[in-house]
Every structure is written in C-alpha cells, then in structure tokens.
Amino acid sequence: MPLAKRIIPCLDVDNGRVVKGVRFVDIRDAGDPVEVARRYGEQGADEITFLDITASSDERETMAHVVEAVAAQVFIPLTVGGGIRTLEDIRRILNAGADKVAINSAAVARPEFVREAAERFGNQCIVVAIDAKRVSAPGEPLRWEIFTHGGRRPTGIDAIEWAVRMAEYGAGELLVTSMDRDGTREGFDLELMCTVSEAVPVPLIASGGVGNLNHLAEGITRGHADAVLAASIFHFGEHTVGEAKERLAAEGIEVRW
Amino acid sequence: MAVLAVIDYGMGNLRSVVNALSRVAPAGDRIVVTSSPQAVLSADRIVFPGQGAARDCMHEIAAHELTEVVKTVAGQRPFLGICMGMQVLLEHSEENGGIQLLGLFPGTVRYFGVSPRDSRTGERLKIPHMGWNQVRQARAHPLWSGIPDLSRFYFVHSYYAAPADPGIVAGTAEYGIDFCAALACDNIFAIQCHPEKSAEAGLRLLHNFARWNGEPQTT
C-alpha cells in the first residue's frame, strides 16, 4: 500500500478568474476559481495549483481572496505560484489558506530567498518551480538550462545543478516545467523529468506538454515523477481527473480513489 | 454549546484547520483560535496543530507559556494533536540535532533517512513523505468511526513518531517502514497527517472529534 502518485490540475488565474478553460461545457461557472476548484476536488484531484499570471502587485490581494474562498470549500492541498517575491508574499498566501507556495524567478534572482523561506515557514510549504529548456545540440549529452519570465529569459544556469541546489536550500518539492513541451501537447520531456527526479531527494511534480492520459502515466513510469500537473486536458473537458486515475491505475500506478 | 480551542503558538497557518472544523462541528459550537492559556484551559475540546521544525515548535510553545497548559489539558479533555502537534507529545526528537519534547508519552521522533528505500520494491523514496497514503487502523476508536480502514490521508513530513508503548498506536502507515500514523491514549488522539486537507476521510475524523466525549472506547 504505497504512497499514491498525485494528479494536480493547474489553474491559471488572472485578476481573480481562471483564464484557461474558456470552453467548459457548463459555461455559467467558467472562470470562477472556486467552482473550478470544487469540481476538480469532487473529481478526486489530489491537489490543486493556482498560477497567478497577473504581473501587478495589487493583484496579489485578489489572489489571496481567491485562495480564501477556495480553501473554505475545498479540503485538499492548495499551491499558489506566480509573483511570490518576499517572505510577506508567502505569509499572506499561506494565511489565506494555501498549503504551499511555488517560487520561481525570485529564487533565480536570489537563491538565498528559498533558504530563508524554508527556515521561516518550513520546507513542507516551499515548492521551487523550475522552467527548463534543452540547450544541448543533437548528439551531445543532454543538457537543460533555466529560463525565467515565462521562458523568455535564459540564465545560463544548468537545470539539474539548480534542482539539486534548490533541494539543498530547503525546497520541499520541485515543480519542473519543460519549456520545450509546454503548450505542445506532445507529452512531458521524460529525460528531463527522470534526470531531475534521480538527482534530488525531494518529490518531483512534472509539468509541461500533457496532451493525453498516456502522457500522465509516462510522466510517472518513465519520468519518475511523484506527481503530474496538467491544465488543458482537464480544463477543456476532454478528460476528468477520475479518467486520468483510471488510466494510471491500469498502468499499475498507485492512485487515490 | 461547546467551545473548541485551536492552539495558536505561531507555528504555521491555522486557517485550514479552522475552515475544516467550521464545516463539520455541530451547529452552535464555537471555534476559537487562541494563544491565551486561560482560553485554552476553559475550552471543551482542544486541537493542537503544528508544522515546521521541532526546535521552533518547542521554543514557541514555551514562549507563549503554553507548555504546562498543554500538558494539563492533554490530561483532561478531548485533545487532538495534528502533525507536529502529535510529534511533540513524545519525549525526544532527532530533528535539529536532538530536541527535548513535551514528554507525555515515552518514545522518540525519528528521521526517515536521506534516501530510504522501499523494503519490498527497493524503490528510492522521496523525503518529505508527501502526498496521500493509506492509514491502517490499528484498533477501533471513536475517531475512526465511519472511516473505512486503509483510507488515504494527506501527509507531509520527514520525521515520524516512534512511541515506546505499542499499545498507544491507533494507526499505521507504510513508507519504507511501518510507522505510527496515529496514536491514542485516554482522551488524547494524535495524527501525523493533515485531516484538514484529507478530503472526506479527514473531514470525517474532525467531525468525530468535534463530537467525542474523550472516552477511548467506541460505545
């Protein structure tokens, strides 16, 4: 009876509304984060991740209200990422009812921030989000580099070394997104996921590229991920979380029913 | 009308615990989040949460002058420890180079190890133990009422309680080893996972606690 692998729907939130998923069958609640989160909760989602894609700081408050509203109704772990830059940002989001925060650019800008955050709030609630892109030429040994600002800005940092360092600094979990695959629906970058997972002692959430349920299973069986994150296959009503779990279970993967 | 006190000693966010209790407590019950010794001592039921490091937890409990208060109420009325609020009931933790705990129960809190392996499959296990794992109910208890054996609960921890007396183990989970996921003794029930984040099974456990008279036997 081992630990279940997790399925995590991810919601992009802009100004308090879910911005992906405009093609919900039931249009009345399309875009309401509370409704969407509750539906995923009912479908058996193991966690929910909210990505705040709003850039401005006063929208942080809006995100805190979204989390408050969701946490009052959905009793599974909630993670919030996007624009987390200070210990105060973390405190506010956790107090609103989030269980974890995902830190990305702020960690690249100042890695010590991760250490300070883990010391202050505990590593169980610090997720470091890593956006990685392949930079090795065909035929060369595989190599990935960290990108920030939605994958637009290279940093020169090796992704695997970065993952190891972030775990050492106190990240309780890593959320790794392949920039090459994100939005392509071609499946996870399994080599990236597997390499990171083997290199770090902490759990890995694989992200970027899921286009069908097989991709989710592959992320676990071949990518060695502990959890798989996906957005569009759930948002557009193609699949429920329950269907995803059935597929995983058919592959012999332990899931929570 | 009963008062349920959630002890706030500055270790982490209690909103989720309060949200979940508000959902399941009997109508009319009052849920108070407090660090006041007086408020804790006068409550009918006590929830003792906790997250973060053992050293910080013990420090904050002492700084809020709650050490004796917690020991007192833990001996008197329905008391629910959650996560670190379970671990600190033991004597000693390996965390932070060794920390003395409250010592209500003989036993230690141990580290899972840097890269433990599953004893059967040999698979390397990630630390923290994070996610949904099955809890095997070691014995009947009012707080397990209505919760199927082997239900999954949400865990996130790197250390586990190892009580000296196997008689107080109320539930176990498996992560490389079988460890004590819940303990129960008289009016105390304590659980390593987070019922407030464990969907139906967790809400049911909190529902049961909000109605528990503190008797260890199912009537």
Tab-separated table of C-alpha atoms in Angstrom:
chain	number	residue	atom	x	y	z
A	1	MET	CA	0.000	0.000	0.000
A	2	PRO	CA	2.496	2.626	-1.079
A	3	LEU	CA	2.072	6.368	-1.326
A	4	ALA	CA	-0.227	7.352	-4.199
A	5	LYS	CA	1.119	9.270	-7.159
A	6	ARG	CA	-0.672	12.589	-7.396
A	7	ILE	CA	-2.652	14.245	-10.170
A	8	ILE	CA	-2.651	18.015	-9.920
A	9	PRO	CA	-4.847	20.210	-12.121
A	10	CYS	CA	-3.312	23.628	-12.619
A	11	LEU	CA	-5.414	26.775	-12.957
A	12	ASP	CA	-4.039	29.956	-14.460
A	13	VAL	CA	-5.640	32.842	-12.611
A	14	ASP	CA	-5.753	36.404	-13.912
A	15	ASN	CA	-7.436	39.100	-11.890
A	16	GLY	CA	-9.369	36.556	-9.868
A	17	ARG	CA	-10.626	34.498	-12.814
A	18	VAL	CA	-9.444	31.276	-14.364
A	19	VAL	CA	-8.222	32.247	-17.801
A	20	LYS	CA	-7.627	28.903	-19.418
A	21	GLY	CA	-10.678	26.751	-19.750
A	22	VAL	CA	-12.970	29.048	-21.613
A	23	ARG	CA	-14.616	26.071	-23.280
A	24	PHE	CA	-16.222	24.471	-20.253
A	25	VAL	CA	-19.376	22.632	-21.081
A	26	ASP	CA	-21.227	24.410	-18.326
A	27	ILE	CA	-20.492	27.982	-19.252
A	28	ARG	CA	-22.147	29.555	-16.210
A	29	ASP	CA	-19.241	28.902	-13.883
A	30	ALA	CA	-16.474	29.044	-16.423
A	31	GLY	CA	-13.652	31.050	-14.995
A	32	ASP	CA	-14.784	31.052	-11.374
A	33	PRO	CA	-11.819	29.597	-9.480
A	34	VAL	CA	-13.970	28.374	-6.606
A	35	GLU	CA	-16.318	26.479	-8.910
A	36	VAL	CA	-13.497	25.030	-10.969
A	37	ALA	CA	-11.512	24.002	-7.896
A	38	ARG	CA	-14.568	22.426	-6.327
A	39	ARG	CA	-15.275	20.437	-9.462
A	40	TYR	CA	-11.713	19.140	-9.548
A	41	GLY	CA	-11.940	18.330	-5.865
A	42	GLU	CA	-15.087	16.305	-6.487
A	43	GLN	CA	-13.381	14.506	-9.358
A	44	GLY	CA	-10.669	13.366	-6.973
A	45	ALA	CA	-7.842	15.813	-7.690
A	46	ASP	CA	-5.048	15.167	-5.193
A	47	GLU	CA	-4.031	18.817	-5.037
A	48	ILE	CA	-4.771	21.989	-6.946
A	49	THR	CA	-2.215	24.504	-8.134
A	50	PHE	CA	-3.094	28.114	-8.871
A	51	LEU	CA	-0.754	30.078	-11.042
A	52	ASP	CA	-1.209	33.812	-10.645
A	53	ILE	CA	-0.343	35.175	-14.064
A	54	THR	CA	-1.101	38.769	-13.180
A	55	ALA	CA	2.025	40.869	-13.036
A	56	SER	CA	0.945	43.769	-10.839
A	57	SER	CA	1.392	43.678	-7.098
A	58	ASP	CA	-2.074	44.897	-6.109
A	59	GLU	CA	-3.461	41.797	-7.792
A	60	ARG	CA	-1.688	39.754	-5.070
A	61	GLU	CA	-4.563	40.748	-2.833
A	62	THR	CA	-7.060	39.408	-5.353
A	63	MET	CA	-5.210	36.100	-5.398
A	64	ALA	CA	-5.320	35.935	-1.607
A	65	HIS	CA	-9.105	36.349	-1.760
A	66	VAL	CA	-9.367	33.581	-4.352
A	67	VAL	CA	-7.376	31.255	-2.106
A	68	GLU	CA	-9.515	32.185	0.888
A	69	ALA	CA	-12.695	31.383	-0.985
A	70	VAL	CA	-11.369	28.074	-2.323
A	71	ALA	CA	-9.856	26.968	0.990
A	72	ALA	CA	-13.197	27.435	2.713
A	73	GLN	CA	-14.758	24.830	0.446
A	74	VAL	CA	-12.113	22.502	-0.937
A	75	PHE	CA	-10.275	20.377	1.617
A	76	ILE	CA	-7.245	19.195	-0.311
A	77	PRO	CA	-3.799	20.793	-0.559
A	78	LEU	CA	-3.582	24.073	-2.478
A	79	THR	CA	-0.438	25.503	-4.031
A	80	VAL	CA	-0.091	29.061	-5.286
A	81	GLY	CA	2.624	30.257	-7.641
A	82	GLY	CA	3.342	33.363	-9.652
A	83	GLY	CA	4.809	36.595	-8.367
A	84	ILE	CA	5.957	35.242	-4.994
A	85	ARG	CA	8.898	37.520	-4.226
A	86	THR	CA	9.047	38.226	-0.496
A	87	LEU	CA	8.501	36.475	2.812
A	88	GLU	CA	5.486	38.742	3.227
A	89	ASP	CA	4.033	37.446	-0.069
A	90	ILE	CA	4.384	33.902	1.279
A	91	ARG	CA	2.907	34.724	4.658
A	92	ARG	CA	-0.124	36.362	3.100
A	93	ILE	CA	-0.866	33.485	0.744
A	94	LEU	CA	-0.392	30.811	3.428
A	95	ASN	CA	-2.604	32.758	5.827
A	96	ALA	CA	-5.262	32.894	3.150
A	97	GLY	CA	-5.357	29.085	3.241
A	98	ALA	CA	-2.737	27.894	0.759
A	99	ASP	CA	-0.595	24.961	1.850
A	100	LYS	CA	2.387	25.627	-0.381
A	101	VAL	CA	3.817	28.406	-2.486
A	102	ALA	CA	5.771	27.945	-5.690
A	103	ILE	CA	8.780	30.225	-6.055
A	104	ASN	CA	10.372	30.692	-9.468
A	105	SER	CA	12.005	33.932	-10.653
A	106	ALA	CA	12.638	35.192	-7.118
A	107	ALA	CA	14.744	32.087	-6.442
A	108	VAL	CA	16.802	32.678	-9.561
A	109	ALA	CA	17.253	36.342	-8.677
A	110	ARG	CA	18.346	35.492	-5.128
A	111	PRO	CA	18.710	31.797	-4.225
A	112	GLU	CA	19.032	32.602	-0.522
A	113	PHE	CA	15.363	33.573	-0.603
A	114	VAL	CA	14.498	29.875	-0.774
A	115	ARG	CA	16.621	29.139	2.280
A	116	GLU	CA	15.025	31.998	4.217
A	117	ALA	CA	11.534	30.936	3.182
A	118	ALA	CA	12.108	27.312	4.188
A	119	GLU	CA	13.567	28.346	7.534
A	120	ARG	CA	10.682	30.662	8.245
A	121	PHE	CA	7.746	28.581	7.040
A	122	GLY	CA	9.126	25.023	6.864
A	123	ASN	CA	10.269	23.181	3.752
A	124	GLN	CA	6.915	21.385	3.526
A	125	CYS	CA	5.345	24.511	2.059
A	126	ILE	CA	8.135	25.685	-0.239
A	127	VAL	CA	7.926	24.454	-3.815
A	128	VAL	CA	10.576	25.681	-6.218
A	129	ALA	CA	9.271	25.964	-9.773
A	130	ILE	CA	11.882	25.405	-12.457
A	131	ASP	CA	11.368	26.290	-16.121
A	132	ALA	CA	13.933	24.350	-18.131
A	133	LYS	CA	14.780	24.286	-21.814
A	134	ARG	CA	17.035	21.903	-23.722
A	135	VAL	CA	20.221	23.617	-24.813
A	136	SER	CA	22.299	20.619	-25.915
A	137	ALA	CA	22.765	20.110	-29.656
A	138	PRO	CA	21.603	16.806	-31.172
A	139	GLY	CA	24.166	14.117	-30.419
A	140	GLU	CA	25.596	15.964	-27.426
A	141	PRO	CA	24.971	14.791	-23.870
A	142	LEU	CA	21.590	16.150	-22.768
A	143	ARG	CA	21.697	19.494	-21.033
A	144	TRP	CA	18.970	21.853	-19.881
A	145	GLU	CA	19.115	25.468	-18.823
A	146	ILE	CA	16.906	27.538	-16.519
A	147	PHE	CA	14.765	30.204	-18.118
A	148	THR	CA	12.737	32.893	-16.358
A	149	HIS	CA	9.968	35.300	-17.346
A	150	GLY	CA	7.770	32.646	-18.858
A	151	GLY	CA	10.660	31.014	-20.689
A	152	ARG	CA	11.844	34.156	-22.437
A	153	ARG	CA	14.978	34.915	-20.457
A	154	PRO	CA	17.939	32.496	-20.307
A	155	THR	CA	20.005	32.453	-17.142
A	156	GLY	CA	22.988	30.287	-18.046
A	157	ILE	CA	22.180	28.058	-15.055
A	158	ASP	CA	22.253	24.289	-15.585
A	159	ALA	CA	18.813	22.941	-14.681
A	160	ILE	CA	19.968	19.765	-12.940
A	161	GLU	CA	22.545	21.569	-10.815
A	162	TRP	CA	19.887	24.130	-9.975
A	163	ALA	CA	17.395	21.469	-8.926
A	164	VAL	CA	19.950	19.874	-6.610
A	165	ARG	CA	20.839	23.237	-5.143
A	166	MET	CA	17.219	24.235	-4.546
A	167	ALA	CA	16.552	20.970	-2.703
A	168	GLU	CA	19.636	21.636	-0.568
A	169	TYR	CA	18.377	25.140	0.169
A	170	GLY	CA	15.158	23.762	1.576
A	171	ALA	CA	12.667	23.274	-1.238
A	172	GLY	CA	10.311	20.537	-0.076
A	173	GLU	CA	9.292	19.775	-3.621
A	174	LEU	CA	10.225	20.756	-7.179
A	175	LEU	CA	7.788	21.674	-9.946
A	176	VAL	CA	9.676	21.198	-13.197
A	177	THR	CA	8.232	22.526	-16.454
A	178	SER	CA	9.746	21.777	-19.832
A	179	MET	CA	9.647	24.987	-21.843
A	180	ASP	CA	10.150	22.949	-24.996
A	181	ARG	CA	6.996	20.982	-24.359
A	182	ASP	CA	4.746	23.456	-22.556
A	183	GLY	CA	1.626	24.011	-24.635
A	184	THR	CA	2.644	21.468	-27.309
A	185	ARG	CA	0.531	18.542	-26.038
A	186	GLU	CA	3.380	16.229	-27.082
A	187	GLY	CA	3.977	14.858	-23.614
A	188	PHE	CA	6.470	15.577	-20.850
A	189	ASP	CA	10.188	15.870	-21.525
A	190	LEU	CA	10.716	12.482	-19.900
A	191	GLU	CA	14.501	12.662	-19.956
A	192	LEU	CA	14.413	15.965	-18.132
A	193	MET	CA	11.975	14.659	-15.528
A	194	CYS	CA	13.840	11.434	-14.972
A	195	THR	CA	17.204	13.184	-14.680
A	196	VAL	CA	15.885	15.679	-12.129
A	197	SER	CA	13.998	13.050	-10.157
A	198	GLU	CA	17.054	10.839	-9.829
A	199	ALA	CA	19.239	13.799	-8.840
A	200	VAL	CA	17.188	15.122	-5.926
A	201	PRO	CA	15.889	13.588	-2.690
A	202	VAL	CA	12.628	15.579	-2.721
A	203	PRO	CA	9.397	14.856	-4.645
A	204	LEU	CA	9.111	15.996	-8.253
A	205	ILE	CA	5.992	17.380	-9.957
A	206	ALA	CA	6.278	17.032	-13.736
A	207	SER	CA	4.735	19.740	-15.882
A	208	GLY	CA	4.555	20.889	-19.472
A	209	GLY	CA	3.253	19.138	-22.556
A	210	VAL	CA	0.458	16.848	-21.406
A	211	GLY	CA	-1.886	16.170	-24.318
A	212	ASN	CA	-3.460	12.873	-23.330
A	213	LEU	CA	-3.824	10.493	-20.414
A	214	ASN	CA	-0.938	8.292	-21.539
A	215	HIS	CA	1.352	11.251	-21.074
A	216	LEU	CA	0.366	11.451	-17.420
A	217	ALA	CA	1.180	7.781	-16.889
A	218	GLU	CA	4.504	8.107	-18.734
A	219	GLY	CA	5.490	11.021	-16.524
A	220	ILE	CA	5.352	8.632	-13.596
A	221	THR	CA	6.564	5.369	-15.088
A	222	ARG	CA	9.313	6.788	-17.318
A	223	GLY	CA	9.775	10.314	-15.970
A	224	HIS	CA	9.893	9.034	-12.358
A	225	ALA	CA	7.707	11.937	-11.242
A	226	ASP	CA	5.921	11.754	-7.897
A	227	ALA	CA	3.093	13.932	-9.169
A	228	VAL	CA	1.906	15.101	-12.573
A	229	LEU	CA	0.448	18.502	-13.314
A	230	ALA	CA	-1.785	19.319	-16.248
A	231	ALA	CA	-4.060	22.123	-17.326
A	232	SER	CA	-5.687	21.926	-20.710
A	233	ILE	CA	-6.695	18.248	-20.799
A	234	PHE	CA	-8.851	18.895	-17.753
A	235	HIS	CA	-9.976	22.442	-18.484
A	236	PHE	CA	-11.357	21.782	-21.918
A	237	GLY	CA	-13.493	18.977	-20.626
A	238	GLU	CA	-11.613	16.321	-22.594
A	239	HIS	CA	-10.944	14.275	-19.502
A	240	THR	CA	-11.879	14.205	-15.860
A	241	VAL	CA	-9.387	13.631	-13.096
A	242	GLY	CA	-11.183	10.343	-12.473
A	243	GLU	CA	-10.467	9.174	-16.011
A	244	ALA	CA	-6.840	10.110	-15.542
A	245	LYS	CA	-6.679	7.994	-12.408
A	246	GLU	CA	-8.267	5.040	-14.173
A	247	ARG	CA	-5.561	5.207	-16.803
A	248	LEU	CA	-2.817	5.435	-14.207
A	249	ALA	CA	-4.264	2.511	-12.275
A	250	ALA	CA	-4.407	0.469	-15.488
A	251	GLU	CA	-0.658	1.025	-15.780
A	252	GLY	CA	-0.178	-0.365	-12.292
A	253	ILE	CA	0.362	3.043	-10.730
A	254	GLU	CA	-0.906	3.559	-7.194
A	255	VAL	CA	-3.614	6.235	-7.083
A	256	ARG	CA	-6.018	7.615	-4.516
A	257	TRP	CA	-9.683	6.933	-5.216
B	1	MET	CA	-22.777	24.838	23.086
B	2	ALA	CA	-19.201	23.666	23.217
B	3	VAL	CA	-16.022	25.651	22.709
B	4	LEU	CA	-13.305	24.134	20.600
B	5	ALA	CA	-9.916	25.811	21.011
B	6	VAL	CA	-7.289	25.634	18.295
B	7	ILE	CA	-3.997	26.445	19.987
B	8	ASP	CA	-2.102	29.154	18.122
B	9	TYR	CA	1.537	29.304	19.142
B	10	GLY	CA	2.801	30.934	15.981
B	11	MET	CA	3.724	27.762	14.122
B	12	GLY	CA	2.054	27.980	10.808
B	13	ASN	CA	-1.228	28.798	9.411
B	14	LEU	CA	-4.333	27.578	11.167
B	15	ARG	CA	-6.921	28.758	8.706
B	16	SER	CA	-7.276	25.384	7.035
B	17	VAL	CA	-7.826	23.659	10.365
B	18	VAL	CA	-10.443	26.237	11.317
B	19	ASN	CA	-12.102	26.049	7.887
B	20	ALA	CA	-12.436	22.297	8.145
B	21	LEU	CA	-13.643	22.328	11.758
B	22	SER	CA	-16.205	25.020	10.914
B	23	ARG	CA	-17.527	22.787	8.178
B	24	VAL	CA	-18.067	19.758	10.421
B	25	ALA	CA	-18.588	20.989	14.006
B	26	PRO	CA	-22.115	20.833	15.470
B	27	ALA	CA	-24.142	23.970	14.810
B	28	GLY	CA	-23.719	26.396	17.679
B	29	ASP	CA	-20.262	25.197	18.679
B	30	ARG	CA	-17.694	27.931	18.836
B	31	ILE	CA	-14.226	27.534	17.349
B	32	VAL	CA	-11.628	29.841	18.803
B	33	VAL	CA	-8.046	30.259	17.670
B	34	THR	CA	-6.085	31.291	20.689
B	35	SER	CA	-2.725	31.530	22.361
B	36	SER	CA	-4.249	32.523	25.676
B	37	PRO	CA	-3.618	29.935	28.418
B	38	GLN	CA	-6.913	30.932	30.028
B	39	ALA	CA	-8.894	30.399	26.834
B	40	VAL	CA	-7.255	27.019	26.282
B	41	LEU	CA	-7.914	25.938	29.853
B	42	SER	CA	-11.592	26.849	29.621
B	43	ALA	CA	-12.295	25.178	26.259
B	44	ASP	CA	-14.206	21.907	25.988
B	45	ARG	CA	-12.047	20.424	23.245
B	46	ILE	CA	-8.510	21.191	22.187
B	47	VAL	CA	-6.880	20.972	18.782
B	48	PHE	CA	-3.094	21.167	18.923
B	49	PRO	CA	-1.713	21.682	15.410
B	50	GLY	CA	1.828	22.362	14.350
B	51	GLN	CA	4.162	22.470	11.409
B	52	GLY	CA	7.758	23.383	10.755
B	53	ALA	CA	10.728	22.330	12.839
B	54	ALA	CA	10.618	20.663	16.274
B	55	ARG	CA	13.052	23.167	17.805
B	56	ASP	CA	10.944	26.145	16.713
B	57	CYS	CA	7.752	24.465	17.876
B	58	MET	CA	9.080	23.750	21.342
B	59	HIS	CA	10.500	27.250	21.543
B	60	GLU	CA	7.201	28.874	20.581
B	61	ILE	CA	5.161	26.706	22.951
B	62	ALA	CA	7.421	27.820	25.794
B	63	ALA	CA	7.492	31.457	24.634
B	64	HIS	CA	3.689	31.521	24.716
B	65	GLU	CA	3.775	29.982	28.214
B	66	LEU	CA	1.753	27.069	26.956
B	67	THR	CA	3.972	24.135	27.985
B	68	GLU	CA	2.181	23.423	31.249
B	69	VAL	CA	-1.190	24.389	29.804
B	70	VAL	CA	-0.873	21.844	27.018
B	71	LYS	CA	0.201	19.139	29.479
B	72	THR	CA	-2.736	19.993	31.719
B	73	VAL	CA	-5.470	19.945	29.097
B	74	ALA	CA	-3.954	16.875	27.442
B	75	GLY	CA	-4.646	15.060	30.702
B	76	GLN	CA	-8.233	16.237	30.989
B	77	ARG	CA	-10.371	16.599	27.911
B	78	PRO	CA	-10.709	15.631	24.265
B	79	PHE	CA	-7.365	16.562	22.719
B	80	LEU	CA	-6.354	16.243	19.078
B	81	GLY	CA	-2.717	16.636	18.020
B	82	ILE	CA	-2.053	17.161	14.333
B	83	CYS	CA	1.298	16.638	12.559
B	84	MET	CA	3.962	18.349	14.683
B	85	GLY	CA	1.245	18.568	17.329
B	86	MET	CA	1.496	14.776	17.505
B	87	GLN	CA	5.269	14.532	17.465
B	88	VAL	CA	5.870	16.959	20.341
B	89	LEU	CA	3.800	14.727	22.657
B	90	LEU	CA	6.736	12.290	22.727
B	91	GLU	CA	9.972	12.668	24.676
B	92	HIS	CA	12.706	13.373	22.202
B	93	SER	CA	13.218	14.190	18.521
B	94	GLU	CA	16.195	13.549	16.290
B	95	GLU	CA	15.391	16.797	14.472
B	96	ASN	CA	17.680	19.846	14.778
B	97	GLY	CA	20.459	17.751	16.294
B	98	GLY	CA	18.254	16.463	19.118
B	99	ILE	CA	15.361	18.221	20.847
B	100	GLN	CA	13.546	17.537	24.106
B	101	LEU	CA	9.797	17.386	23.574
B	102	LEU	CA	6.820	17.591	25.936
B	103	GLY	CA	7.250	14.001	27.087
B	104	LEU	CA	3.628	12.981	27.549
B	105	PHE	CA	4.438	9.601	26.022
B	106	PRO	CA	7.713	7.644	26.144
B	107	GLY	CA	9.317	7.407	22.750
B	108	THR	CA	11.275	9.298	20.139
B	109	VAL	CA	10.682	11.082	16.851
B	110	ARG	CA	12.932	9.709	14.115
B	111	TYR	CA	14.116	10.760	10.664
B	112	PHE	CA	13.050	8.667	7.694
B	113	GLY	CA	16.613	8.929	6.391
B	114	VAL	CA	18.230	10.732	3.493
B	115	SER	CA	17.180	8.345	0.742
B	116	PRO	CA	15.247	5.484	2.268
B	117	ARG	CA	14.211	2.577	0.081
B	118	ASP	CA	11.019	0.626	-0.072
B	119	SER	CA	11.701	-2.642	1.699
B	120	ARG	CA	9.858	-4.699	-0.926
B	121	THR	CA	10.487	-2.993	-4.241
B	122	GLY	CA	13.843	-1.368	-3.498
B	123	GLU	CA	12.457	1.860	-4.977
B	124	ARG	CA	14.079	5.017	-3.638
B	125	LEU	CA	11.647	7.040	-1.540
B	126	LYS	CA	11.482	10.808	-1.614
B	127	ILE	CA	11.702	12.868	1.555
B	128	PRO	CA	9.487	14.598	2.705
B	129	HIS	CA	6.922	11.807	2.699
B	130	MET	CA	4.423	13.952	0.799
B	131	GLY	CA	1.024	13.004	-0.521
B	132	TRP	CA	-1.842	10.608	0.072
B	133	ASN	CA	-1.054	7.424	1.940
B	134	GLN	CA	-3.210	4.719	3.450
B	135	VAL	CA	-3.752	4.622	7.191
B	136	ARG	CA	-4.268	1.182	8.661
B	137	GLN	CA	-6.443	1.436	11.745
B	138	ALA	CA	-4.588	-0.497	14.433
B	139	ARG	CA	-7.643	-0.661	16.633
B	140	ALA	CA	-11.175	0.644	16.955
B	141	HIS	CA	-11.513	4.201	18.172
B	142	PRO	CA	-14.393	6.709	18.192
B	143	LEU	CA	-12.380	8.979	15.882
B	144	TRP	CA	-12.187	6.258	13.213
B	145	SER	CA	-15.966	5.975	13.208
B	146	GLY	CA	-17.327	5.961	9.660
B	147	ILE	CA	-13.848	5.991	8.090
B	148	PRO	CA	-13.061	2.831	6.122
B	149	ASP	CA	-9.851	1.105	7.134
B	150	LEU	CA	-6.960	1.933	4.755
B	151	SER	CA	-8.475	5.264	3.759
B	152	ARG	CA	-5.922	7.672	2.333
B	153	PHE	CA	-4.918	10.813	4.180
B	154	TYR	CA	-2.612	13.662	3.151
B	155	PHE	CA	0.848	13.523	4.742
B	156	VAL	CA	3.802	15.858	4.587
B	157	HIS	CA	6.665	15.146	6.989
B	158	SER	CA	10.252	13.942	7.195
B	159	TYR	CA	10.170	12.659	10.787
B	160	TYR	CA	7.839	10.127	12.365
B	161	ALA	CA	6.781	9.302	15.892
B	162	ALA	CA	8.045	6.046	17.382
B	163	PRO	CA	6.230	5.630	20.704
B	164	ALA	CA	7.809	3.147	23.113
B	165	ASP	CA	4.431	1.625	24.003
B	166	PRO	CA	2.912	-0.166	21.016
B	167	GLY	CA	-0.369	-0.133	22.912
B	168	ILE	CA	-0.950	3.545	22.088
B	169	VAL	CA	-0.578	3.098	18.320
B	170	ALA	CA	-4.003	3.759	16.812
B	171	GLY	CA	-2.989	3.691	13.169
B	172	THR	CA	-0.002	2.933	10.978
B	173	ALA	CA	1.149	3.892	7.519
B	174	GLU	CA	3.864	2.446	5.336
B	175	TYR	CA	6.713	4.436	3.847
B	176	GLY	CA	9.745	2.236	3.618
B	177	ILE	CA	8.840	1.118	7.110
B	178	ASP	CA	5.589	0.796	9.025
B	179	PHE	CA	5.341	3.867	11.201
B	180	CYS	CA	2.882	5.195	13.759
B	181	ALA	CA	0.483	7.453	11.853
B	182	ALA	CA	-1.898	7.944	14.765
B	183	LEU	CA	-1.737	7.390	18.489
B	184	ALA	CA	-4.464	7.306	21.099
B	185	CYS	CA	-4.454	7.146	24.869
B	186	ASP	CA	-7.404	8.017	27.088
B	187	ASN	CA	-8.681	11.444	25.968
B	188	ILE	CA	-5.756	12.081	23.585
B	189	PHE	CA	-5.791	11.305	19.890
B	190	ALA	CA	-2.957	12.448	17.664
B	191	ILE	CA	-2.376	12.004	13.986
B	192	GLN	CA	0.632	12.610	11.731
B	193	CYS	CA	-1.251	13.502	8.568
B	194	HIS	CA	-3.415	16.546	7.944
B	195	PRO	CA	-7.105	15.698	8.368
B	196	GLU	CA	-7.986	19.279	7.407
B	197	LYS	CA	-6.521	18.591	3.955
B	198	SER	CA	-7.609	14.975	3.601
B	199	ALA	CA	-10.964	15.432	1.880
B	200	GLU	CA	-13.835	13.219	3.113
B	201	ALA	CA	-11.810	10.944	5.390
B	202	GLY	CA	-10.153	13.895	7.098
B	203	LEU	CA	-13.377	15.841	7.493
B	204	ARG	CA	-14.990	12.762	8.996
B	205	LEU	CA	-12.207	12.448	11.550
B	206	LEU	CA	-12.663	16.095	12.545
B	207	HIS	CA	-16.437	15.587	12.615
B	208	ASN	CA	-15.890	12.700	15.022
B	209	PHE	CA	-13.514	14.729	17.177
B	210	ALA	CA	-15.983	17.621	17.429
B	211	ARG	CA	-18.425	15.128	18.972
B	212	TRP	CA	-16.033	12.991	21.002
B	213	ASN	CA	-16.544	12.748	24.758
B	214	GLY	CA	-12.919	11.761	25.326
B	215	GLU	CA	-13.630	8.118	26.075
B	216	PRO	CA	-11.198	5.871	24.217
B	217	GLN	CA	-13.752	3.142	23.594
B	218	THR	CA	-16.374	3.104	20.903
B	219	THR	CA	-19.719	2.909	22.641
